[in-house]
Amino acid sequence: MLHRSLIALTMFGALSSFLPHAAAQTQHAFEPKEVRSWLMRIHEAASHRNFQGTFVVSAGGAVSSARIVHFCEGSNQFERIDSLDGQTRYVFRYNDVVHTLWPQARVALVEQRDLLNSFPALLQVGDDRIAEFYELSPQGNDRVAGHEASVLALRPRDLFRFGYRLWSEKMSGLLLRADVIGERGEVLETSAFSDVAINVRSQPEAVLQPMRRLEGYRILKPSFTPTKLEAEGWALKQTVPGFKQVSCIKRPLEGAQDAPAADGPQALQTIFSDGLTYVSVFIEPFNAERHTRSMLTSMGATQTLMRRQGDWWITVVGDVPTTTLKAFAAGLERRK
């Protein structure tokens, strides 16, 4: 994911000056069809609009920023993301073909991906159940990166998910800012454009040309094999409310991208979504040298749970409360 600029407490403090004004304009919660209509407008703007800007993510005291360029021509999408912090990295996407380049190391990772990780990650499950688990209500108007925006609040109806506050550009619907709201009302993570131009001229060659120029790069092409939990001897004996399985693959373990799929060490990855957020469950053989102890970590909205289960090592990751991760881990069952 795209997945950091102010300390969460600072972000929450800055927001508090805006909230009283927004609350005065708050209206009734939307009906399910209205919820989907609003969110689909945001989703389609990110897929079908040309835009470019600087995107900043802040969480847990860490900050990352990137320059994002997105073009759409017919059914084709072109995207370029240049990291602006840390090690130089470029990501180029043409539909579901993604090249990630590290020019200093001269390494290129070439992948076929679905659009689960596209910006923003909304409504991939494709049904109207979101209103069963979130209440969406208008929160007035604001300005982000010089653009007029409608502010929407998504409040969870249970303890298995975080809340969201979304700033949607009024004319296009493009998502300009998104806050992830914790269980105590605190801002866990903020993702926002610091500047953005919408409806820019399409320049697909700015994406395609660098994808063709890989001379001198060590090219890694990890192999992902579609599969099913049951086919790999696993089952989720109890589901987490609202989450549906959207994919299941076998993939090379980290550091083993060069290994052929049939020969190298592999992990099983299953992704679940409630339509707004994701939980990834990784299952791999237990290795005492690599898997030293169970742990639960937090970085902004992203929670990670790691623990041993018999001869296996389970990792559950998602922008969800730890209660949700524990429910997924407890529900996994190894079957003969």
CSV table of C-alpha atoms in Angstrom, one decimal:
chain,number,residue,atom,x,y,z
A,1,MET,CA,0.0,0.0,0.0
A,2,LEU,CA,0.3,3.0,-0.7
A,3,HIS,CA,0.8,3.2,2.8
A,4,ARG,CA,3.6,9.1,6.9
A,5,SER,CA,3.8,13.6,8.0
A,6,LEU,CA,2.4,14.6,11.4
A,7,ILE,CA,2.3,13.0,14.8
A,8,ALA,CA,-1.2,11.5,15.2
A,9,LEU,CA,-1.9,13.8,18.2
A,10,THR,CA,-0.9,16.8,16.2
A,11,MET,CA,-3.2,15.8,13.4
A,12,PHE,CA,-6.1,15.3,15.8
A,13,GLY,CA,-5.5,18.7,17.4
A,14,ALA,CA,-5.5,20.4,14.0
A,15,LEU,CA,-8.7,18.6,13.1
A,16,SER,CA,-10.5,19.7,16.3
A,17,SER,CA,-10.6,23.3,15.1
A,18,PHE,CA,-12.5,22.2,12.0
A,19,LEU,CA,-14.9,19.7,13.6
A,20,PRO,CA,-17.2,22.1,15.4
A,21,HIS,CA,-17.9,23.9,12.1
A,22,ALA,CA,-18.4,20.5,10.3
A,23,ALA,CA,-20.7,19.2,13.0
A,24,ALA,CA,-23.0,22.1,12.6
A,25,GLN,CA,-23.6,21.0,9.0
A,26,THR,CA,-23.9,17.3,9.8
A,27,GLN,CA,-27.1,15.8,8.3
A,28,HIS,CA,-28.7,12.4,8.6
A,29,ALA,CA,-26.8,9.3,7.8
A,30,PHE,CA,-27.0,8.1,4.2
A,31,GLU,CA,-29.1,5.1,3.1
A,32,PRO,CA,-27.2,2.1,1.7
A,33,LYS,CA,-27.7,3.1,-1.9
A,34,GLU,CA,-26.4,6.6,-1.2
A,35,VAL,CA,-23.4,5.2,0.6
A,36,ARG,CA,-22.4,3.1,-2.4
A,37,SER,CA,-23.1,6.0,-4.7
A,38,TRP,CA,-20.7,8.3,-2.8
A,39,LEU,CA,-18.0,5.8,-2.5
A,40,MET,CA,-18.3,4.6,-6.1
A,41,ARG,CA,-17.9,8.2,-7.2
A,42,ILE,CA,-14.6,8.4,-5.2
A,43,HIS,CA,-13.5,5.1,-6.6
A,44,GLU,CA,-14.3,5.9,-10.2
A,45,ALA,CA,-12.6,9.3,-10.0
A,46,ALA,CA,-9.3,7.6,-9.0
A,47,SER,CA,-9.7,5.1,-11.9
A,48,HIS,CA,-11.0,7.4,-14.7
A,49,ARG,CA,-9.6,10.8,-14.1
A,50,ASN,CA,-6.2,12.2,-15.1
A,51,PHE,CA,-4.4,13.8,-12.1
A,52,GLN,CA,-1.0,14.4,-10.7
A,53,GLY,CA,0.2,15.6,-7.3
A,54,THR,CA,2.3,15.1,-4.2
A,55,PHE,CA,0.8,12.6,-1.8
A,56,VAL,CA,1.8,12.5,1.9
A,57,VAL,CA,1.1,9.7,4.4
A,58,SER,CA,1.7,10.3,8.1
A,59,ALA,CA,1.3,7.8,10.9
A,60,GLY,CA,3.0,7.1,14.2
A,61,GLY,CA,5.5,9.9,13.9
A,62,ALA,CA,6.7,8.7,10.5
A,63,VAL,CA,6.2,10.5,7.2
A,64,SER,CA,6.4,9.3,3.6
A,65,SER,CA,5.6,11.3,0.5
A,66,ALA,CA,5.4,10.5,-3.2
A,67,ARG,CA,4.7,12.1,-6.5
A,68,ILE,CA,1.7,10.4,-8.2
A,69,VAL,CA,0.8,10.7,-11.8
A,70,HIS,CA,-2.3,8.9,-13.2
A,71,PHE,CA,-3.6,8.8,-16.7
A,72,CYS,CA,-6.6,7.1,-18.2
A,73,GLU,CA,-7.2,6.5,-22.0
A,74,GLY,CA,-10.2,4.4,-22.7
A,75,SER,CA,-10.0,1.3,-20.6
A,76,ASN,CA,-6.2,1.6,-20.1
A,77,GLN,CA,-4.7,3.1,-17.0
A,78,PHE,CA,-1.1,4.4,-16.6
A,79,GLU,CA,0.4,5.3,-13.3
A,80,ARG,CA,3.7,6.5,-12.0
A,81,ILE,CA,4.7,6.9,-8.3
A,82,ASP,CA,8.1,8.4,-7.4
A,83,SER,CA,9.0,8.1,-3.7
A,84,LEU,CA,10.4,11.4,-2.3
A,85,ASP,CA,11.8,10.0,0.9
A,86,GLY,CA,14.5,7.4,1.7
A,87,GLN,CA,15.9,5.2,-0.9
A,88,THR,CA,15.0,6.2,-4.5
A,89,ARG,CA,12.2,4.1,-5.8
A,90,TYR,CA,9.9,4.3,-8.9
A,91,VAL,CA,6.7,2.4,-9.5
A,92,PHE,CA,5.2,2.3,-13.0
A,93,ARG,CA,1.9,0.6,-13.7
A,94,TYR,CA,0.2,-0.1,-17.0
A,95,ASN,CA,-3.1,-1.8,-16.2
A,96,ASP,CA,-2.2,-4.8,-14.1
A,97,VAL,CA,1.5,-4.8,-15.1
A,98,VAL,CA,3.7,-3.2,-12.4
A,99,HIS,CA,7.4,-2.4,-12.5
A,100,THR,CA,9.1,-1.3,-9.3
A,101,LEU,CA,12.6,0.1,-9.9
A,102,TRP,CA,15.4,0.7,-7.4
A,103,PRO,CA,17.9,2.6,-9.6
A,104,GLN,CA,20.8,2.7,-7.0
A,105,ALA,CA,20.7,-1.0,-6.6
A,106,ARG,CA,19.8,-1.6,-10.3
A,107,VAL,CA,17.0,-3.9,-9.4
A,108,ALA,CA,13.6,-4.1,-11.1
A,109,LEU,CA,10.7,-6.1,-9.7
A,110,VAL,CA,8.2,-7.0,-12.5
A,111,GLU,CA,4.7,-8.2,-11.3
A,112,GLN,CA,1.3,-8.9,-12.6
A,113,ARG,CA,-1.1,-7.5,-10.0
A,114,ASP,CA,-4.8,-7.2,-9.7
A,115,LEU,CA,-6.0,-3.7,-8.7
A,116,LEU,CA,-6.5,-4.5,-5.0
A,117,ASN,CA,-3.7,-2.1,-4.2
A,118,SER,CA,-4.9,0.7,-6.5
A,119,PHE,CA,-5.4,4.2,-5.1
A,120,PRO,CA,-7.8,4.5,-3.4
A,121,ALA,CA,-8.7,0.9,-2.3
A,122,LEU,CA,-12.5,1.2,-2.2
A,123,LEU,CA,-15.4,-1.1,-3.0
A,124,GLN,CA,-13.4,-4.0,-4.4
A,125,VAL,CA,-15.8,-6.5,-3.0
A,126,GLY,CA,-18.5,-5.0,-5.2
A,127,ASP,CA,-21.7,-5.2,-3.1
A,128,ASP,CA,-23.8,-2.9,-0.8
A,129,ARG,CA,-22.9,-4.5,2.5
A,130,ILE,CA,-20.7,-1.6,3.5
A,131,ALA,CA,-23.7,0.2,5.0
A,132,GLU,CA,-24.2,-2.8,7.3
A,133,PHE,CA,-20.9,-2.2,8.9
A,134,TYR,CA,-20.3,1.5,8.5
A,135,GLU,CA,-22.6,4.5,8.9
A,136,LEU,CA,-21.8,7.3,6.4
A,137,SER,CA,-22.8,10.9,7.1
A,138,PRO,CA,-21.9,14.3,5.5
A,139,GLN,CA,-19.7,16.5,7.6
A,140,GLY,CA,-19.9,19.8,5.7
A,141,ASN,CA,-17.2,21.3,3.4
A,142,ASP,CA,-13.5,22.0,3.6
A,143,ARG,CA,-10.6,22.8,1.3
A,144,VAL,CA,-7.6,20.5,0.6
A,145,ALA,CA,-4.6,21.4,-1.5
A,146,GLY,CA,-6.6,24.4,-2.9
A,147,HIS,CA,-9.6,22.4,-3.9
A,148,GLU,CA,-13.2,22.5,-2.5
A,149,ALA,CA,-14.1,19.2,-0.9
A,150,SER,CA,-17.1,17.5,0.6
A,151,VAL,CA,-16.2,15.8,3.9
A,152,LEU,CA,-17.7,12.4,4.7
A,153,ALA,CA,-17.5,10.4,8.0
A,154,LEU,CA,-17.6,6.6,8.0
A,155,ARG,CA,-18.3,5.3,11.5
A,156,PRO,CA,-17.9,1.6,12.2
A,157,ARG,CA,-21.0,-0.2,13.6
A,158,ASP,CA,-18.8,-2.7,15.5
A,159,LEU,CA,-15.3,-3.2,17.0
A,160,PHE,CA,-13.8,-5.0,14.0
A,161,ARG,CA,-12.9,-2.0,11.9
A,162,PHE,CA,-11.7,1.6,12.2
A,163,GLY,CA,-13.6,4.7,11.2
A,164,TYR,CA,-12.7,7.0,8.3
A,165,ARG,CA,-13.0,10.7,7.4
A,166,LEU,CA,-12.9,11.3,3.7
A,167,TRP,CA,-12.4,14.6,1.7
A,168,SER,CA,-13.8,14.2,-1.8
A,169,GLU,CA,-13.2,16.9,-4.4
A,170,LYS,CA,-16.5,18.4,-5.3
A,171,MET,CA,-16.4,18.5,-9.1
A,172,SER,CA,-14.5,15.3,-9.8
A,173,GLY,CA,-15.1,13.1,-6.7
A,174,LEU,CA,-11.3,12.5,-6.4
A,175,LEU,CA,-10.2,11.5,-2.9
A,176,LEU,CA,-8.0,14.3,-1.7
A,177,ARG,CA,-7.5,13.2,1.9
A,178,ALA,CA,-8.4,10.3,4.1
A,179,ASP,CA,-8.0,10.0,7.9
A,180,VAL,CA,-8.2,6.6,9.7
A,181,ILE,CA,-10.0,7.1,13.1
A,182,GLY,CA,-9.2,4.8,16.0
A,183,GLU,CA,-11.5,3.4,18.7
A,184,ARG,CA,-11.1,6.4,21.0
A,185,GLY,CA,-11.7,8.9,18.2
A,186,GLU,CA,-8.0,9.6,17.6
A,187,VAL,CA,-6.5,10.0,14.1
A,188,LEU,CA,-4.3,7.0,13.5
A,189,GLU,CA,-3.2,7.9,10.0
A,190,THR,CA,-3.6,10.7,7.5
A,191,SER,CA,-3.1,10.4,3.7
A,192,ALA,CA,-3.5,13.5,1.7
A,193,PHE,CA,-2.5,15.5,-1.4
A,194,SER,CA,-0.4,18.5,-0.5
A,195,ASP,CA,-0.9,19.6,-4.1
A,196,VAL,CA,-2.8,18.1,-7.0
A,197,ALA,CA,-3.9,19.0,-10.5
A,198,ILE,CA,-7.0,17.3,-11.9
A,199,ASN,CA,-7.8,16.7,-15.5
A,200,VAL,CA,-4.2,17.1,-16.7
A,201,ARG,CA,-3.2,16.1,-20.2
A,202,SER,CA,-2.6,12.4,-20.6
A,203,GLN,CA,1.0,11.4,-21.3
A,204,PRO,CA,1.1,7.6,-21.2
A,205,GLU,CA,4.7,7.5,-22.6
A,206,ALA,CA,5.9,9.0,-19.4
A,207,VAL,CA,4.9,5.7,-17.9
A,208,LEU,CA,5.6,3.2,-20.7
A,209,GLN,CA,9.1,4.4,-21.7
A,210,PRO,CA,10.7,3.7,-18.3
A,211,MET,CA,9.0,0.3,-18.3
A,212,ARG,CA,10.8,-0.6,-21.5
A,213,ARG,CA,14.2,0.6,-20.4
A,214,LEU,CA,15.5,-2.1,-18.1
A,215,GLU,CA,18.9,-2.6,-19.5
A,216,GLY,CA,21.5,-3.1,-16.8
A,217,TYR,CA,18.8,-4.0,-14.2
A,218,ARG,CA,18.6,-7.3,-12.4
A,219,ILE,CA,15.0,-8.3,-13.1
A,220,LEU,CA,13.0,-10.2,-10.5
A,221,LYS,CA,9.8,-11.8,-11.6
A,222,PRO,CA,8.1,-13.5,-8.6
A,223,SER,CA,5.6,-16.2,-9.4
A,224,PHE,CA,2.2,-16.0,-7.8
A,225,THR,CA,0.0,-19.1,-8.1
A,226,PRO,CA,-3.7,-18.8,-7.5
A,227,THR,CA,-5.1,-21.4,-5.0
A,228,LYS,CA,-7.6,-21.9,-2.2
A,229,LEU,CA,-7.2,-22.2,1.5
A,230,GLU,CA,-8.9,-25.5,1.5
A,231,ALA,CA,-6.7,-26.8,-1.3
A,232,GLU,CA,-3.6,-26.0,0.9
A,233,GLY,CA,-5.1,-27.8,3.9
A,234,TRP,CA,-6.4,-24.8,5.8
A,235,ALA,CA,-9.9,-23.5,6.7
A,236,LEU,CA,-11.3,-20.4,8.5
A,237,LYS,CA,-13.5,-22.1,11.0
A,238,GLN,CA,-15.1,-18.8,12.0
A,239,THR,CA,-15.4,-15.7,9.8
A,240,VAL,CA,-15.0,-12.1,10.9
A,241,PRO,CA,-18.2,-10.1,10.4
A,242,GLY,CA,-18.2,-8.1,7.1
A,243,PHE,CA,-15.0,-9.6,5.7
A,244,LYS,CA,-15.0,-11.7,2.5
A,245,GLN,CA,-12.1,-13.6,1.0
A,246,VAL,CA,-11.1,-11.8,-2.3
A,247,SER,CA,-7.9,-13.7,-3.2
A,248,CYS,CA,-5.6,-16.5,-2.2
A,249,ILE,CA,-2.2,-17.1,-3.7
A,250,LYS,CA,1.1,-18.9,-3.1
A,251,ARG,CA,4.0,-16.6,-3.4
A,252,PRO,CA,7.8,-16.7,-2.8
A,253,LEU,CA,9.0,-15.9,0.7
A,254,GLU,CA,10.7,-12.6,1.1
A,255,GLY,CA,14.2,-12.8,-0.2
A,256,ALA,CA,13.3,-15.8,-2.4
A,257,GLN,CA,11.9,-13.9,-5.4
A,258,ASP,CA,14.4,-15.5,-7.8
A,259,ALA,CA,13.4,-19.0,-6.9
A,260,PRO,CA,11.1,-20.9,-9.2
A,261,ALA,CA,7.6,-21.4,-7.8
A,262,ALA,CA,7.8,-25.2,-7.6
A,263,ASP,CA,11.3,-25.2,-5.9
A,264,GLY,CA,11.7,-22.2,-3.7
A,265,PRO,CA,10.2,-21.6,-0.3
A,266,GLN,CA,6.7,-20.2,-0.4
A,267,ALA,CA,4.1,-18.6,1.7
A,268,LEU,CA,0.3,-18.7,1.4
A,269,GLN,CA,-1.4,-15.3,1.3
A,270,THR,CA,-5.1,-14.8,1.6
A,271,ILE,CA,-6.7,-11.4,1.4
A,272,PHE,CA,-10.0,-10.5,3.0
A,273,SER,CA,-11.9,-7.3,2.5
A,274,ASP,CA,-15.0,-5.6,3.9
A,275,GLY,CA,-15.1,-3.3,0.8
A,276,LEU,CA,-13.1,-0.5,2.4
A,277,THR,CA,-10.1,-2.1,4.0
A,278,TYR,CA,-8.1,-5.3,3.8
A,279,VAL,CA,-6.6,-8.0,6.1
A,280,SER,CA,-3.8,-10.2,4.7
A,281,VAL,CA,-3.1,-13.6,6.3
A,282,PHE,CA,0.3,-15.1,5.6
A,283,ILE,CA,1.0,-18.8,6.4
A,284,GLU,CA,4.5,-20.2,6.0
A,285,PRO,CA,6.5,-23.1,7.5
A,286,PHE,CA,7.9,-22.4,11.0
A,287,ASN,CA,11.6,-21.6,10.9
A,288,ALA,CA,13.2,-21.2,14.4
A,289,GLU,CA,16.0,-19.0,13.0
A,290,ARG,CA,13.6,-16.5,11.4
A,291,HIS,CA,10.6,-16.8,13.7
A,292,THR,CA,12.0,-16.0,17.1
A,293,ARG,CA,9.0,-14.9,19.1
A,294,SER,CA,5.3,-14.0,18.8
A,295,MET,CA,4.6,-10.3,18.6
A,296,LEU,CA,1.9,-7.7,18.0
A,297,THR,CA,3.1,-4.4,16.4
A,298,SER,CA,1.4,-1.1,15.4
A,299,MET,CA,2.4,1.6,13.0
A,300,GLY,CA,-0.3,4.1,12.6
A,301,ALA,CA,-3.4,2.3,11.4
A,302,THR,CA,-1.5,-0.8,10.4
A,303,GLN,CA,-1.5,-3.6,12.9
A,304,THR,CA,0.6,-6.8,12.6
A,305,LEU,CA,0.2,-10.0,14.5
A,306,MET,CA,2.7,-12.8,14.3
A,307,ARG,CA,2.6,-16.1,16.1
A,308,ARG,CA,3.4,-19.8,15.8
A,309,GLN,CA,0.7,-22.4,15.2
A,310,GLY,CA,2.2,-25.9,15.4
A,311,ASP,CA,4.6,-26.3,12.5
A,312,TRP,CA,3.5,-23.0,10.9
A,313,TRP,CA,4.1,-19.3,11.3
A,314,ILE,CA,1.1,-17.1,11.0
A,315,THR,CA,1.2,-13.4,10.1
A,316,VAL,CA,-1.9,-11.3,10.0
A,317,VAL,CA,-1.7,-7.7,8.8
A,318,GLY,CA,-4.3,-5.0,8.2
A,319,ASP,CA,-5.5,-1.5,8.9
A,320,VAL,CA,-7.9,-2.8,11.5
A,321,PRO,CA,-8.1,-3.1,15.3
A,322,THR,CA,-6.0,-5.8,16.9
A,323,THR,CA,-9.3,-7.5,17.9
A,324,THR,CA,-9.8,-8.2,14.2
A,325,LEU,CA,-6.4,-9.7,13.7
A,326,LYS,CA,-6.8,-12.0,16.7
A,327,ALA,CA,-10.2,-13.2,15.4
A,328,PHE,CA,-8.6,-14.1,12.0
A,329,ALA,CA,-5.7,-15.9,13.7
A,330,ALA,CA,-8.0,-17.8,16.1
A,331,GLY,CA,-10.2,-18.8,13.3
A,332,LEU,CA,-7.5,-20.5,11.2
A,333,GLU,CA,-7.5,-24.3,11.4
A,334,ARG,CA,-5.1,-26.8,9.9
A,335,ARG,CA,-6.8,-29.8,8.3
A,336,LYS,CA,-5.4,-33.0,7.1
